[in-house]
CSV table of C-alpha atoms in Angstrom, one decimal:
chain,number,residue,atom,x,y,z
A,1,UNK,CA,-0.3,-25.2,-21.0
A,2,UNK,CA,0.0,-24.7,-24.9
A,3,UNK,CA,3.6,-23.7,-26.2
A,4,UNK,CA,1.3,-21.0,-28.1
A,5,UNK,CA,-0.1,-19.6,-24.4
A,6,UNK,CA,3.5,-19.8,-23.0
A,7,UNK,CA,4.7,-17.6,-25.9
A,8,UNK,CA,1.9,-15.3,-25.5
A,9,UNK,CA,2.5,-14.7,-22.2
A,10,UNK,CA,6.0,-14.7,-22.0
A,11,UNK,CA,5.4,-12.2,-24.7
A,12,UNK,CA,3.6,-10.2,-22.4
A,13,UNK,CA,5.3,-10.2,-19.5
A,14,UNK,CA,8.3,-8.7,-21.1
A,15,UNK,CA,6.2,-5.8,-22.7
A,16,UNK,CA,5.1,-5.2,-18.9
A,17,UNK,CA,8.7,-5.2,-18.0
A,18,UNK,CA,10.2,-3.2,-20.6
A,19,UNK,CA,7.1,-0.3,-20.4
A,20,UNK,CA,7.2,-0.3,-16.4
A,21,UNK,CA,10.9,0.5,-17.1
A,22,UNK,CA,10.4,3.1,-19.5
A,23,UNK,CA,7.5,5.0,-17.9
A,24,UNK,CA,9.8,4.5,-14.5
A,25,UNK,CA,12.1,6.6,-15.9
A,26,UNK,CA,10.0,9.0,-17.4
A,27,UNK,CA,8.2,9.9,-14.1
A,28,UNK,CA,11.4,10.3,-12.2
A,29,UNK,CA,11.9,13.1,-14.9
A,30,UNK,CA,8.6,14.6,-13.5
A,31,UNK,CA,9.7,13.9,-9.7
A,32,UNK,CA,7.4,10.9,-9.6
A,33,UNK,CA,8.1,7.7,-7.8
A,34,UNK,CA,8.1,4.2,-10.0
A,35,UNK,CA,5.1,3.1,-8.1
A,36,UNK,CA,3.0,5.7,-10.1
A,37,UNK,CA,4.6,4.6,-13.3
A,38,UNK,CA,3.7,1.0,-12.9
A,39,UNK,CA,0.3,1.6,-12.0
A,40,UNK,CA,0.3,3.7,-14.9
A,41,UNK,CA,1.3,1.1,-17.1
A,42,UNK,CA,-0.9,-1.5,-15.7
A,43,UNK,CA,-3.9,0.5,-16.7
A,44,UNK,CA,-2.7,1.2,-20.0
A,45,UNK,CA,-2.0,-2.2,-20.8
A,46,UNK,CA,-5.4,-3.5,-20.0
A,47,UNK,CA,-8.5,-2.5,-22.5
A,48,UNK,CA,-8.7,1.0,-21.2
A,49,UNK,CA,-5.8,1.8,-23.7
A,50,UNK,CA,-4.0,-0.5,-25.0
A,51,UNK,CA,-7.3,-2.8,-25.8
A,52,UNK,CA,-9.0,0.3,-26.8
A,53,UNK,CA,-6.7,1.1,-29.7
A,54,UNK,CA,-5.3,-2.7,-30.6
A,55,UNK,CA,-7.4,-4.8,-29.1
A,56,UNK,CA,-6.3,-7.6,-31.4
A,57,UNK,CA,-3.0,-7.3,-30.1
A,58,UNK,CA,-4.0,-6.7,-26.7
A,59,UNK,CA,-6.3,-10.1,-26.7
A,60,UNK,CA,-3.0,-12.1,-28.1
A,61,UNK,CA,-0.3,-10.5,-25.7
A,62,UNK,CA,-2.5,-10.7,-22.8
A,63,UNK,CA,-5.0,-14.3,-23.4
A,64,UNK,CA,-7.9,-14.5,-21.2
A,65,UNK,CA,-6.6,-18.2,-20.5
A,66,UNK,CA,-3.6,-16.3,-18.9
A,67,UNK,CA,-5.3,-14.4,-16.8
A,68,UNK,CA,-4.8,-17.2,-13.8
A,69,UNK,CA,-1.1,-17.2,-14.6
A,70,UNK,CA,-1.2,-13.2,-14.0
A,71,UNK,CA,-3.1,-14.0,-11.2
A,72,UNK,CA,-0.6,-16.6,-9.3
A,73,UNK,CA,2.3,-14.1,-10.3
A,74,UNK,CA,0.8,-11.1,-9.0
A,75,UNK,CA,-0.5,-12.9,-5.8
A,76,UNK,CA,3.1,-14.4,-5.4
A,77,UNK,CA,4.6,-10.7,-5.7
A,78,UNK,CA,1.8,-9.2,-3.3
A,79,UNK,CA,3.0,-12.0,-0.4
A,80,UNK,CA,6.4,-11.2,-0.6
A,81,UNK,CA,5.6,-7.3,-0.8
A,82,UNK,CA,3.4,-7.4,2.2
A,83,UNK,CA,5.7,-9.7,3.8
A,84,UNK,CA,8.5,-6.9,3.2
A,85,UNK,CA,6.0,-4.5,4.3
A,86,UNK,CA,5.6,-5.9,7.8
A,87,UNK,CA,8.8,-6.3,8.6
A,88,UNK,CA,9.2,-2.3,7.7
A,89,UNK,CA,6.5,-1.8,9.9
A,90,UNK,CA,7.6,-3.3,12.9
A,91,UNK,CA,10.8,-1.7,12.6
A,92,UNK,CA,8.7,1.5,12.4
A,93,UNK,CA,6.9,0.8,15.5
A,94,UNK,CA,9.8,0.0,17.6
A,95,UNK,CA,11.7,3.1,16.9
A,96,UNK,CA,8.5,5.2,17.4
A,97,UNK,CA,7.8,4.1,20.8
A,98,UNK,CA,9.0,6.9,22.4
A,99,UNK,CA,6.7,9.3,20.3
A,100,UNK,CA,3.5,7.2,20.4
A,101,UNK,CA,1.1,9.9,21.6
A,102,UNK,CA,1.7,12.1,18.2
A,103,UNK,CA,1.8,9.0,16.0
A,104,UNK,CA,-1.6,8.1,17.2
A,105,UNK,CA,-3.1,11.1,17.6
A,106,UNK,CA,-2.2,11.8,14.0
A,107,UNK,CA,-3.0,8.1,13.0
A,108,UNK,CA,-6.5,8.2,14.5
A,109,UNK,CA,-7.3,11.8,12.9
A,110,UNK,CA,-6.0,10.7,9.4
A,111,UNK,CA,-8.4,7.4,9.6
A,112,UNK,CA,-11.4,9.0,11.2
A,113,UNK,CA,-12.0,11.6,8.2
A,114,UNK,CA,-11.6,10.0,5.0
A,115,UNK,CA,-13.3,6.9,6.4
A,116,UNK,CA,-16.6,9.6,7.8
A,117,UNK,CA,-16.3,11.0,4.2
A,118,UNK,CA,-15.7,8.1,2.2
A,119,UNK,CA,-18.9,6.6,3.1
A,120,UNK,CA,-20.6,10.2,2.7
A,121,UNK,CA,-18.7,10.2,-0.7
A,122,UNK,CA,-19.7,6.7,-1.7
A,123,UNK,CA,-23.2,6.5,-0.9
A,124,UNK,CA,-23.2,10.0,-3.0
A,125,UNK,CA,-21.8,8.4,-5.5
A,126,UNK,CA,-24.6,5.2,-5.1
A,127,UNK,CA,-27.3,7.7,-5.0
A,128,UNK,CA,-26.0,9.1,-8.8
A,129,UNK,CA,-25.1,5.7,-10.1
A,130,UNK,CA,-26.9,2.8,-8.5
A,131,UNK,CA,-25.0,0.4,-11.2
A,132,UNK,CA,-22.0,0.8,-8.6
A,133,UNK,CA,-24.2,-1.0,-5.8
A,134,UNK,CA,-22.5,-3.9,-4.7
A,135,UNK,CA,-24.6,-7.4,-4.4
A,136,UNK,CA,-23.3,-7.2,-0.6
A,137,UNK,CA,-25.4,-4.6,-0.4
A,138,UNK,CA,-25.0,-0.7,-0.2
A,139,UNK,CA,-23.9,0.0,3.5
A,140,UNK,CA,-21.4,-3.2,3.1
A,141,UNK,CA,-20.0,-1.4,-0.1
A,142,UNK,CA,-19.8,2.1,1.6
A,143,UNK,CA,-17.8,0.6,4.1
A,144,UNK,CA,-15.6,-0.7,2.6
A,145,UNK,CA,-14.8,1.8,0.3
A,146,UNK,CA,-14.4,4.1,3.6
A,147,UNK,CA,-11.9,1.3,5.1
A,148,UNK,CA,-10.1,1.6,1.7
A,149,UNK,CA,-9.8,5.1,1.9
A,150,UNK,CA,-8.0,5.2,5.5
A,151,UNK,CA,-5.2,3.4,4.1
A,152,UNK,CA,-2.0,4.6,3.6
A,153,UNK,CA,0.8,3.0,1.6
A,154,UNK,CA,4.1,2.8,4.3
A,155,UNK,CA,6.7,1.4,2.2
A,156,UNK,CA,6.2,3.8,-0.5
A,157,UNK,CA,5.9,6.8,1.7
A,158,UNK,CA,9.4,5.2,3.6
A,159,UNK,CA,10.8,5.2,0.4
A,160,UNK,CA,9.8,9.0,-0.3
A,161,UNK,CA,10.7,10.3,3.0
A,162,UNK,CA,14.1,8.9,2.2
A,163,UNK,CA,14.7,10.1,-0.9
A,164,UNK,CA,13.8,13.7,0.1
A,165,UNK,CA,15.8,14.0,2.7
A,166,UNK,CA,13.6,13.8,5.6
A,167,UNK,CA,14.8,10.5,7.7
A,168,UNK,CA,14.7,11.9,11.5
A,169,UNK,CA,13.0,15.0,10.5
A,170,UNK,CA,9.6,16.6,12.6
A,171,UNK,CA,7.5,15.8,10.0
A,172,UNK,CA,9.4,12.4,8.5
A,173,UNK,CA,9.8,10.3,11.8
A,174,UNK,CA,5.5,11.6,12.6
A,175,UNK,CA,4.2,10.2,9.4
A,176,UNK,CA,6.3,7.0,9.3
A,177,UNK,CA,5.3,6.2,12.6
A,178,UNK,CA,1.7,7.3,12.1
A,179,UNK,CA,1.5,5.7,9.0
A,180,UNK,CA,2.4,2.1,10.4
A,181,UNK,CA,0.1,2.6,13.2
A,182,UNK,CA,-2.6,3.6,10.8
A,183,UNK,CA,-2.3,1.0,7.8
A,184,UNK,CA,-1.8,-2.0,11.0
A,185,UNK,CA,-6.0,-0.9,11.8
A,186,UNK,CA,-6.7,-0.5,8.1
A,187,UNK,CA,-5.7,-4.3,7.7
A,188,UNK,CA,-7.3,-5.5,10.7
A,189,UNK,CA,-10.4,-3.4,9.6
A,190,UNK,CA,-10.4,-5.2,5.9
A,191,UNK,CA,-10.2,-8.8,8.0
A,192,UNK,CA,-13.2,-7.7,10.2
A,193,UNK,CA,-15.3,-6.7,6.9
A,194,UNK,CA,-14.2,-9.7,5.0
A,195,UNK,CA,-15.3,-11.8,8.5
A,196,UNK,CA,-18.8,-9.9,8.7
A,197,UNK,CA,-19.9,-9.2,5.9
A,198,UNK,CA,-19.3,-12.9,4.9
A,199,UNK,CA,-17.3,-12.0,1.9
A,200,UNK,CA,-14.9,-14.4,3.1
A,201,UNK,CA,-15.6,-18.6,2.1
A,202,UNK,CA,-15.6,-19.7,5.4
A,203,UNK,CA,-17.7,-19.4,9.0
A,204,UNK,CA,-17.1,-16.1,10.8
A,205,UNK,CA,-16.9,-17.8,13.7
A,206,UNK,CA,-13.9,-20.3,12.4
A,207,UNK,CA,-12.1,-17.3,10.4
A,208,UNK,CA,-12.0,-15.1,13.7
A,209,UNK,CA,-11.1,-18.2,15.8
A,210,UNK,CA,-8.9,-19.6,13.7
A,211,UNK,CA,-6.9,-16.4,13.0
A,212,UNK,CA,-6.5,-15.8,16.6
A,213,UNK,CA,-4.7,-18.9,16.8
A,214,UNK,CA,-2.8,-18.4,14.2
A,215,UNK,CA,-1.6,-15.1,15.1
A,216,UNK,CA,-1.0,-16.3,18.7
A,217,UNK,CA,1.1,-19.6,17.3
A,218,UNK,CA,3.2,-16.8,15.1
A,219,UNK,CA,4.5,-14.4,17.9
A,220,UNK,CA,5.1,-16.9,20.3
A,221,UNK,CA,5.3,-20.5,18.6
A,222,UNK,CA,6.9,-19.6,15.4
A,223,UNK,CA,9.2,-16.7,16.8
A,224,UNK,CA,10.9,-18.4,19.0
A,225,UNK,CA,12.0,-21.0,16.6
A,226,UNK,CA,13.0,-18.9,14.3
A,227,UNK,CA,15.1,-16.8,17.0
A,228,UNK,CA,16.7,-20.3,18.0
A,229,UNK,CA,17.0,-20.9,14.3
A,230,UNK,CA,18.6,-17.7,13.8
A,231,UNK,CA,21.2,-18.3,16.8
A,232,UNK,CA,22.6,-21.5,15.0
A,233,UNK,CA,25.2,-21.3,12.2
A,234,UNK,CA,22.4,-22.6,9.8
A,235,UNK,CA,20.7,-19.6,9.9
A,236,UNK,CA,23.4,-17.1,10.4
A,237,UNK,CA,24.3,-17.5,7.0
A,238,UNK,CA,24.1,-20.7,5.5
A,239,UNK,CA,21.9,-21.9,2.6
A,240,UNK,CA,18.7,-23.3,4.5
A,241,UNK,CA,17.5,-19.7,5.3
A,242,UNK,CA,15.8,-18.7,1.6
A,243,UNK,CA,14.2,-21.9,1.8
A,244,UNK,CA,13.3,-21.6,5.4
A,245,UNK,CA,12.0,-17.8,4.6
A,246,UNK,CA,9.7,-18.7,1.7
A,247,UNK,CA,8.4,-22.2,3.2
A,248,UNK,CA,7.1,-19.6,6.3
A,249,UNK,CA,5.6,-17.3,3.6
A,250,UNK,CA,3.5,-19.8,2.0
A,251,UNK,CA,2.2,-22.2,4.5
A,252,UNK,CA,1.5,-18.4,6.2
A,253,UNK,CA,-0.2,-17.2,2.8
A,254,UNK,CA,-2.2,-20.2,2.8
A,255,UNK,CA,-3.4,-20.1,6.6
A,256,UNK,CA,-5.3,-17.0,5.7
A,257,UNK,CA,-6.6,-17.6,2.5
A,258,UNK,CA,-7.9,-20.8,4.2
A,259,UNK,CA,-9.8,-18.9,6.4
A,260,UNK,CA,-11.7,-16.9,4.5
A,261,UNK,CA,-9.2,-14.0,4.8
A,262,UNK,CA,-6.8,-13.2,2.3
A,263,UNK,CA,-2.8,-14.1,0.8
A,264,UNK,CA,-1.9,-10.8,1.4
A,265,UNK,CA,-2.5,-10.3,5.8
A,266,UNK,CA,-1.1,-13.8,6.3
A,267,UNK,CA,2.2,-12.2,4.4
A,268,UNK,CA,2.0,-9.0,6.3
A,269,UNK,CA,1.4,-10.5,10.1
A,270,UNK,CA,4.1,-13.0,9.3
A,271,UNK,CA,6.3,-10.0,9.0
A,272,UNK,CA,5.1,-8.3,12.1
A,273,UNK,CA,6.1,-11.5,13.5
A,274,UNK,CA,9.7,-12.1,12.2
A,275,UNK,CA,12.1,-11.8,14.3
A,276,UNK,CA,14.7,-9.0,13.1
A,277,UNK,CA,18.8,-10.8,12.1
A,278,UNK,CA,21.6,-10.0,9.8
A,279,UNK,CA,20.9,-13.0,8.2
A,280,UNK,CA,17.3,-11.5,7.3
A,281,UNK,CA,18.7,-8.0,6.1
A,282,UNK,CA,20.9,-10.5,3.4
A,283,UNK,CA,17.8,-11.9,2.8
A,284,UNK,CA,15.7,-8.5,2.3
A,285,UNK,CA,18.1,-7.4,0.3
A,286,UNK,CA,18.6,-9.9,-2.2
A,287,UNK,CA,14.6,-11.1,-3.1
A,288,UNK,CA,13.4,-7.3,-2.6
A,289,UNK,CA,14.8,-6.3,-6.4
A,290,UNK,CA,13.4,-9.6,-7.9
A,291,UNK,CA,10.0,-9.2,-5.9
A,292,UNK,CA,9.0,-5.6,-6.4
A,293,UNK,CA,10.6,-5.1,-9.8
A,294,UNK,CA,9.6,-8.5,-11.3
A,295,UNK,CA,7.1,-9.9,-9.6
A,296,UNK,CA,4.9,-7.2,-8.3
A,297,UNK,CA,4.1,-5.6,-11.8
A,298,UNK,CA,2.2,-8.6,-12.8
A,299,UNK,CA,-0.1,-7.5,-10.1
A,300,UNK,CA,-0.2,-4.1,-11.8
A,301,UNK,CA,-0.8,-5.5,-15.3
A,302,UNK,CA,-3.6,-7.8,-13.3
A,303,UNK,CA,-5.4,-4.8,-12.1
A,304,UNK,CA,-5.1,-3.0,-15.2
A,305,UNK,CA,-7.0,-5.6,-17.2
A,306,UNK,CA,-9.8,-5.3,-14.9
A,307,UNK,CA,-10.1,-1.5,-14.8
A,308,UNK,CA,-12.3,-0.4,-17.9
A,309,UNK,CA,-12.4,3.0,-17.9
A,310,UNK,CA,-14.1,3.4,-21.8
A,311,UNK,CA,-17.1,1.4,-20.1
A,312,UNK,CA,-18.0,4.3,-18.0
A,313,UNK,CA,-20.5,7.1,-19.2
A,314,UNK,CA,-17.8,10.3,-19.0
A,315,UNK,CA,-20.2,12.3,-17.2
A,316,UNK,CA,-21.1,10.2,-14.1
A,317,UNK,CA,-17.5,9.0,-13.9
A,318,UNK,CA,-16.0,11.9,-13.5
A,319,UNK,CA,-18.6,12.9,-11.2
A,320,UNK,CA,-17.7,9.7,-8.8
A,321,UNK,CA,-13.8,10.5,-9.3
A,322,UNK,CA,-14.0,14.0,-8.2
A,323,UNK,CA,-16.5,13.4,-5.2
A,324,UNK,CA,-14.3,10.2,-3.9
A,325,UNK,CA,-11.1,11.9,-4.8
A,326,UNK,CA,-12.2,15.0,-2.9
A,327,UNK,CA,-13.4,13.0,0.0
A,328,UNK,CA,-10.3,10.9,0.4
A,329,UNK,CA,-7.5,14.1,-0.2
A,330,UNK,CA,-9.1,15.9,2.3
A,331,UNK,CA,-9.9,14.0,4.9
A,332,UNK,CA,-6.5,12.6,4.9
A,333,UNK,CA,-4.5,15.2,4.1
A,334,UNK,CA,-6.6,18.0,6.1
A,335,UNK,CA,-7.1,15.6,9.0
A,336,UNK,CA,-3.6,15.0,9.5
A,337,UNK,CA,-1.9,18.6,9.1
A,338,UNK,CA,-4.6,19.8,11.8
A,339,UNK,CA,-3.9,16.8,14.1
A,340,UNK,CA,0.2,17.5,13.4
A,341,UNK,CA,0.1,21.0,13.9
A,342,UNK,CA,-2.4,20.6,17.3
A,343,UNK,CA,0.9,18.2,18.8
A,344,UNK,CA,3.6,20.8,17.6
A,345,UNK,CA,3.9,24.3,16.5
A,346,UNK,CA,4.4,25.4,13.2
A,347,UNK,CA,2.0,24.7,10.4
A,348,UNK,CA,4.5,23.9,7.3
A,349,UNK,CA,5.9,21.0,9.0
A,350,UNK,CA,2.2,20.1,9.8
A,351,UNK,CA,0.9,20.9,6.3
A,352,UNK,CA,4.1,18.0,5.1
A,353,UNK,CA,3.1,15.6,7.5
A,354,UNK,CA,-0.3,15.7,5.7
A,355,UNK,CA,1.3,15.4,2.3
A,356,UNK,CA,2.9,12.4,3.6
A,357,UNK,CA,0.0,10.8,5.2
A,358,UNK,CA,-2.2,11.3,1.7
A,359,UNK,CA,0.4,8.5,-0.2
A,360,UNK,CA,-1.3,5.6,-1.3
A,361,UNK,CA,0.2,3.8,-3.8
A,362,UNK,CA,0.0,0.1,-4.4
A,363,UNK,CA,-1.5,-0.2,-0.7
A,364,UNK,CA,-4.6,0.8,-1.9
A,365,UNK,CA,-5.0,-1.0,-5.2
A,366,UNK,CA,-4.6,-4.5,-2.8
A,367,UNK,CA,-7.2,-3.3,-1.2
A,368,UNK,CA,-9.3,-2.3,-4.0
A,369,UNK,CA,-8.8,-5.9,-5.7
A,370,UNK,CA,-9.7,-7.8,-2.7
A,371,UNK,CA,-13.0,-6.0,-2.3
A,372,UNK,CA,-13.4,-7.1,-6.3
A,373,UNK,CA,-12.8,-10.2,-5.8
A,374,UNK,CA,-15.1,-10.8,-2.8
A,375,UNK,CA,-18.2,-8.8,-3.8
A,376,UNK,CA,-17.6,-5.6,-1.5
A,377,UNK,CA,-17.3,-3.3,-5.0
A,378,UNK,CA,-18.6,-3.8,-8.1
A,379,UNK,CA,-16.7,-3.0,-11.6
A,380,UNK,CA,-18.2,0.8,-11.5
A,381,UNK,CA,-16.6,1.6,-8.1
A,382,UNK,CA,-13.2,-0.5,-8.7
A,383,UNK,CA,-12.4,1.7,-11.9
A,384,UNK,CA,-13.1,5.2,-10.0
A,385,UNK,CA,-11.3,4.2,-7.0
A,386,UNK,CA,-8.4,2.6,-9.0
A,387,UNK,CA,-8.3,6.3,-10.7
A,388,UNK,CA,-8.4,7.9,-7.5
A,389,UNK,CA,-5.7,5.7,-5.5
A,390,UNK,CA,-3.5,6.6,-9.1
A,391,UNK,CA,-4.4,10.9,-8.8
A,392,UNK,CA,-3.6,10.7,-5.2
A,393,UNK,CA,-0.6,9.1,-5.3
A,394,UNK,CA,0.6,11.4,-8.2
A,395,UNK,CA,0.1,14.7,-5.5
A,396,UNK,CA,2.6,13.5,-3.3
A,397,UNK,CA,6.0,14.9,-5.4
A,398,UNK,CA,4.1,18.5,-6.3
A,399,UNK,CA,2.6,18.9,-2.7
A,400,UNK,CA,6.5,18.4,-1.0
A,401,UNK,CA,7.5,20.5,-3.5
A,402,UNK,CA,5.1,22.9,-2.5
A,403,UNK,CA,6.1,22.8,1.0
A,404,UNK,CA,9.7,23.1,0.0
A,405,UNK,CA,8.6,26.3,-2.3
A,406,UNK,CA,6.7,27.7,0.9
A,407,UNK,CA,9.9,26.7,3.2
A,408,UNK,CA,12.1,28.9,0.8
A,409,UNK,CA,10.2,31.6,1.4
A,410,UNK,CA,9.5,31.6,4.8
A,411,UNK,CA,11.7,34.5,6.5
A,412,UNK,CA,14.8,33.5,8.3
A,413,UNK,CA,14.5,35.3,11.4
A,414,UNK,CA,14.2,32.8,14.1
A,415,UNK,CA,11.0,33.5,16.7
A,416,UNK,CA,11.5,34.8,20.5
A,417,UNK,CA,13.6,32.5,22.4
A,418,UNK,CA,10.5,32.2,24.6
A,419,UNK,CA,8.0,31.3,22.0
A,420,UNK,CA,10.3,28.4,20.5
A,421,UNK,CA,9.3,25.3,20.4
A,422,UNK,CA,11.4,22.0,22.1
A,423,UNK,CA,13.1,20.1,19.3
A,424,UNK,CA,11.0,16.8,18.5
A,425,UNK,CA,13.1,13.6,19.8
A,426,UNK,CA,14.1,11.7,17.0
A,427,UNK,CA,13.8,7.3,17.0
A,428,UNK,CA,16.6,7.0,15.0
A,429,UNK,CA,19.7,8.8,12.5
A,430,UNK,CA,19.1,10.3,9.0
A,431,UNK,CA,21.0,7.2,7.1
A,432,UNK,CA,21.3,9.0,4.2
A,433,UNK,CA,23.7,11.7,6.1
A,434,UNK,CA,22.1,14.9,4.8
A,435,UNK,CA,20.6,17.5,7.2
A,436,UNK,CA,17.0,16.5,8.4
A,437,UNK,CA,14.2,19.2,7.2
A,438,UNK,CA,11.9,21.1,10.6
């Protein structure tokens, strides 16, 4: 690599930085997590703003011979996101057992629509723009795109339901658990299409064998070394453990990506499959800062420079972003408030399980990228559902705050004693030691 190259990019990745940081902080001002910033500053950084008004400067801070180096970054902070995201998951999962009937029910409902009306949505969307046909072909595209719009984004929406307060409430402990039950079948689906539709660089038959295997050797194999490992002073505390951690990540990473699949359900099995220590909450906490607040925005900027959205004619684009945004809001959001409210009583806690259960986030954007890079969408239907996953992740903070508006005004006259509902049971303690919302 050049020294001029290096500069460039080193140049570039500390603009990301510094703007992620900036627009962070303005969208907290707005109630707005950081995810939606950085995805917002991906996409402005690419040639859909930044490139649109400088492109000069645009083509010098970001090189088209970096683009691999963005690339390895960003698939470097995707593994150790998704790795992070199934360990969160399978803590999810074990403290939902004992409410598994409404996580599923909820989960099944709030995969069923928007994957039914994605499909409707994207073929509509094929029919008006047949540019946006993939090569795959157009039932392989619609899908996907209706896989990709099932998905919901669990470590953000962990993240929210702490920060508002709703850690063992009704309507918190439903969608976490409903959420890691749904995006577990969303991943499994996006391995099955990758398999079948032969988007993937290797036989079907050796990617579905081969990742049997591999999944088999990790939660039995591989876990109980690493629970013997654990047990020893080694890895209670003492320096092999990073190594140890990141060594499994890799050769993990590389498994799937061998097999057709890709980086990203290697990192997020491995997860499932790690076995829970104190020595791995040290670990959590001391590579999650670096991971998601370095790493993971050169995925960000890496999407961003592939969304183009002033190569779109305005009028069909907007036509595609309001049918696929339409399609994916309310089947997920309506799906899930009438499944919530048909397993309790009370439809405000119902209506915020739905508001939940509608975050996307960075989830979706992985998702949206792999079907890029493996033929499943074309450019057209990448940029409209790159808008989409950003507009529906951005009605999150206003629709809680609607329900807390509604919640305000609800009267405070309790019902008959006869028509009151049994509290929900729930897994675990509010951490954050502030009373849990119905």
């Amino acid at each position: 690599m050049s020294g001029d190259l290096l500069t460039r990019l080193l140049v570039g990745a500390a603009v990301m930085l510094v703007l992620c940081r900036v627009l962070a902080a303005l969208a907290a001002r707005i109630g707005q997590p950081p995810v939606v910033a950085e995805m917002v500053a991906g996409i402005a950084l690419g040639p859909s703003l930044f490139g649109l008004l400088l492109p000069d400067a645009q083509a010098w801070v970001f090189p088209a011979d970096g683009t691999p180096v963005l690339y390895a970054l960003g698939q470097l902070g995707i593994a150790f996101y998704m790795f992070l995201v199934g360990l969160e998951f399978s803590g999810s999962l074990v403290r939902g057992t004992g409410l598994a009937r409404r996580f599923v029910s909820v989960s099944f409902a709030g995969m069923t629509a928007p994957f039914l009306l994605g499909i409707a949505a994207t073929y509509a969307v094929f029919q008006a723009q047949p540019s946006a046909v993939p090569d795959k072909g157009l039932a392989e595209g619609a899908l996907y795109a209706g896989v990709v719009a099932s998905v919901t984004a669990l470590p953000m929406l962990a993240r929210i339901i702490e920060e508002e307060g709703l850690l063992g409430s009704r309507a918190g402990t439903v969608a976490l658990g409903a959420a890691a039950v749904d995006d577990v079948v969303a991943w499994v689906g996006i391995g099955l299409m990758l398999t079948l539709t032969g988007a993937g660089h290797t036989d079907p038959l050796i990617t579905v064998a081969g990742f049997a295997v591999f999944v088999a050797l990790l939660f039995t194999v591989v876990r109980r070394a690493l629970r013997a490992f654990l047990a020893s002073s080694l890895g209670r505390g003492g320096q092999g453990f990073l190594p140890l951690v990141c060594a499994l990540l890799f050769a993990a990473c590389a498994t799937t990506e061998f097999l057709g699949l890709h980086v990203v359900i290697g990192a997020f099995v491995l997860g499932l499959a790690f076995p829970k220590s104190e020595a791995l909450s040290r670990w959590e906490a001391s590579v999650r800062p670096f991971a998601v607040g370095v790493l993971l925005p050169f995925y960000f900027v890496y999407t961003g420079l592939r969304t183009q959205i002033q190569a779109l004619d305005a009028g069909p684009l907007l036509l595609g972003v309001g049918v696929l945004l339409a399609a994916s809001v309310i089947g997920k959001l309506g799906a899930c408030t009438v499944a919530a409210r048909l397993q309790d009583p009370g439809w405000l806690p119902a209506l915020r399980v739905g508001v939940l259960m509608n975050t996307r986030g960075l989830v979706q954007l992985i998702a949206l990228n792999i079907g890029l890079e493996t033929g499943l969408l074309t450019q057209t239907l990448f940029t409209q559902l790159v808008i989409v996953a950003v507009l529906s992740t951005v009605l999150t903070a206003p629709g809680l705050a609607l329900t807390a508006h509604l919640e305000h005004r609800r009267p405070a006259t309790a019902p008959p004693a006869a028509k009151r509902a049994a509290p929900l049971p729930a897994p675990h303690e509010d951490r954050t030691g502030r009373p849990a919302r119905p």
